[in-house]
Coordinates of C-alpha atoms in Angstrom, one line a residue:
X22 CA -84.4 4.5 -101.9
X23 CA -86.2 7.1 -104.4
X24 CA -84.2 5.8 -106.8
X25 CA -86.0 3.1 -107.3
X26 CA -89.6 4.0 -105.6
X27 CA -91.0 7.1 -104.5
X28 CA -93.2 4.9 -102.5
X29 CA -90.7 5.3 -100.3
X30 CA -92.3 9.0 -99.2
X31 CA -94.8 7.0 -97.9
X32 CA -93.1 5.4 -94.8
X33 CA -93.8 7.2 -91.4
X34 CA -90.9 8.8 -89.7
X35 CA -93.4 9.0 -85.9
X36 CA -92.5 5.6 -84.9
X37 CA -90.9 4.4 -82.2
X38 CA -89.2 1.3 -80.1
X39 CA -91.2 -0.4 -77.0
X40 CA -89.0 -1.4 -74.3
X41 CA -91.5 -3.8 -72.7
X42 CA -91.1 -7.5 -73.7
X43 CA -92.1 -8.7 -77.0
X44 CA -93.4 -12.0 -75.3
X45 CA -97.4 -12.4 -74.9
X46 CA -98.7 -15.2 -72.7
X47 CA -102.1 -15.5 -74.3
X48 CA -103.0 -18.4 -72.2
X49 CA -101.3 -21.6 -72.5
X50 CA -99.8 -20.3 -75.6
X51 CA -96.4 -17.8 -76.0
X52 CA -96.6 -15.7 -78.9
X53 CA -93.3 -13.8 -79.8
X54 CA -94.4 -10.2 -80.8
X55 CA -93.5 -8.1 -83.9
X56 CA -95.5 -5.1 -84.7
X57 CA -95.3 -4.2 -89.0
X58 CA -92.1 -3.5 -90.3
X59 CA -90.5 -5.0 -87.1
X60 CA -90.5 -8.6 -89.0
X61 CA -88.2 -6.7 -91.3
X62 CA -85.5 -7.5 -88.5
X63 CA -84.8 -10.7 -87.3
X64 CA -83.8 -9.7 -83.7
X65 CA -86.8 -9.0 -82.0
X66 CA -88.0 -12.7 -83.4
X67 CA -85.2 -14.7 -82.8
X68 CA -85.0 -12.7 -78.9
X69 CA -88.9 -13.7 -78.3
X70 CA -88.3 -17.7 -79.6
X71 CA -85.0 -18.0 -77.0
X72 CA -87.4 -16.6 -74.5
X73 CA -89.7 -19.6 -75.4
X74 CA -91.8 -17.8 -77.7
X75 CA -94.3 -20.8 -79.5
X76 CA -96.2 -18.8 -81.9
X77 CA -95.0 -15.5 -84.1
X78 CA -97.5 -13.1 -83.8
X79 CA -97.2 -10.3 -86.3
X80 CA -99.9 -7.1 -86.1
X81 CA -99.4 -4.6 -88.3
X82 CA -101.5 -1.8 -90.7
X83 CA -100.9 -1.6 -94.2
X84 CA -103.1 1.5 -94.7
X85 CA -100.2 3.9 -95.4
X86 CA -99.1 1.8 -98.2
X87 CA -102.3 1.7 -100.1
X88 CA -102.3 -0.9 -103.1
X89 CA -98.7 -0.7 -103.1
X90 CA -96.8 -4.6 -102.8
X91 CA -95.8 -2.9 -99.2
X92 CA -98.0 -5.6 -97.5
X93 CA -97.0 -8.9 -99.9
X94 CA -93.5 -7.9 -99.1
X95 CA -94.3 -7.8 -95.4
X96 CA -96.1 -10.7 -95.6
X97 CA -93.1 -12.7 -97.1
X98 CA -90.7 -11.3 -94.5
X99 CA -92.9 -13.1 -92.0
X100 CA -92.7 -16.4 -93.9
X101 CA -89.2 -16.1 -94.0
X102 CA -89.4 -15.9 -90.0
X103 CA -91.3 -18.6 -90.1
X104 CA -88.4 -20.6 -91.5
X105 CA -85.5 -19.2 -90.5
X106 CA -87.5 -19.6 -86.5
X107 CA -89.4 -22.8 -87.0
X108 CA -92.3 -21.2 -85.8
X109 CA -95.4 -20.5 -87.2
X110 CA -96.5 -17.3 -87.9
X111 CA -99.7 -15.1 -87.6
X112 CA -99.5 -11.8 -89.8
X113 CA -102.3 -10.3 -89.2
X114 CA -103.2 -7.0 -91.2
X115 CA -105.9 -4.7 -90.9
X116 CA -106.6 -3.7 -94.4
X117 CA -103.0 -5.7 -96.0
X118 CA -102.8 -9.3 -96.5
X119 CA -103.2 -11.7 -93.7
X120 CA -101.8 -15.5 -93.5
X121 CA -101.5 -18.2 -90.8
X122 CA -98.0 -19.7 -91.9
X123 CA -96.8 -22.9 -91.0
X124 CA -92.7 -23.3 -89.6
X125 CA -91.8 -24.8 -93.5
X126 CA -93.2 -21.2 -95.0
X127 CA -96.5 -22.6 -96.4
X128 CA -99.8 -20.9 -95.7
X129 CA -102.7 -22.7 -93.9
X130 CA -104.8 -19.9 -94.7
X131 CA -104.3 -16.6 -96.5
X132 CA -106.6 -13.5 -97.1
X133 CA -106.8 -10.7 -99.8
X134 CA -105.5 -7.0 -100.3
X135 CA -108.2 -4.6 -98.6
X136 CA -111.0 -7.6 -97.7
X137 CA -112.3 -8.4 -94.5
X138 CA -112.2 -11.9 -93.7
X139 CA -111.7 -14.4 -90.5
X140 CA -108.8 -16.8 -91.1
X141 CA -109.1 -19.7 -88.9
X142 CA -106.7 -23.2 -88.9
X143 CA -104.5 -25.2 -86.2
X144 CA -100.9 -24.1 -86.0
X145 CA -98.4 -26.2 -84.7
X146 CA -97.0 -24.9 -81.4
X147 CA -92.8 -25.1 -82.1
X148 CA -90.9 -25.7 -78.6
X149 CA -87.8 -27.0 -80.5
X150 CA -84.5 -25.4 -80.3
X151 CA -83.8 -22.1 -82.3
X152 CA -82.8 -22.9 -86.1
X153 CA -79.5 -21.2 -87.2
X154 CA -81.0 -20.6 -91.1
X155 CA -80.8 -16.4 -90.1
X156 CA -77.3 -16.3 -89.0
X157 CA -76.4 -18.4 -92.4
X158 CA -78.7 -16.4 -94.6
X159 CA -76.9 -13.1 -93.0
X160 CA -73.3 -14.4 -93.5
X161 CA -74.0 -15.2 -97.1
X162 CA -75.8 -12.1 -97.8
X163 CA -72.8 -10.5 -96.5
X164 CA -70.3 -12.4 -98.5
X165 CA -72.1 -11.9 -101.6
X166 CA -71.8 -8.2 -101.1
X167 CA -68.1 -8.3 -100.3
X168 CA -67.6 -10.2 -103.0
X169 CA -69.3 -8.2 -106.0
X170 CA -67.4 -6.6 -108.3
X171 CA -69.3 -3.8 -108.4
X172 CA -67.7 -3.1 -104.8
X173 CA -64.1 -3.3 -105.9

């Protein structure tokens, strides 16, 4: 990936998986859990929402990545989610930027690079069955690949 940033250097090779549940009852409410780059992978998302995950809850720390567009990437990935699940999505960073995202990708409320703000709004609370966007969005990823002539 140097090829085309060396902000690549910058990514931390000391982290490692949980194996608890990435489901948090935080009272009535079920939040399906990814920590930072673990939005990256749909998985861990799409696991918590068959578990009867409501909300998408996503903590993470930008501070490694500086100014870099490391956190507005992140912070796309988890409006993606929020599609591709039908489930709204809290990214909440401690220095990046933070958004409450509704399940069609928009924002209800959205912060700034390296401010510190309170974001506060109602988010729907999504019981409906797991959307099938990902698995589509992967196949045709896939078949675009496959089929580029650069890979012949």
């Amino acid at each position: 990936f140097r090829t085309f940033s060396t902000a690549v250097d910058l990514v931390r090779t000391d982290f490692a998986a949980g194996s608890g549940p990435n489901i948090v009852q935080a009272g009535p409410v079920r939040l399906g859990v990814a920590i930072c780059f673990e939005v990256a992978f749909d998985d861990q998302l799409r696991t918590a929402v068959r578990q009867g995950a409501q909300v998408l809850f996503v903590p993470t720390n930008n501070a490694t990545f500086g100014r870099t567009d490391e956190s507005v990437q992140q912070l796309a990935m988890s409006r993606l989610r929020a599609v591709e699940l039908g489930r709204p999505v809290a990214h909440v960073s401690t220095v990046g930027v933070s958004a409450l995202i509704r399940p069609d990708g928009s924002f209800v409320g959205k912060g700034g690079h390296f401010t510190s703000e309170v974001l506060s709004a109602s988010l729907p609370l999504s019981t409906s069955s797991l959307r099938h966007f990902g698995s589509a969005l992967r196949w045709s990823w896939r078949s675009s690949l496959r089929d580029s002539p650069s890979r012949h």
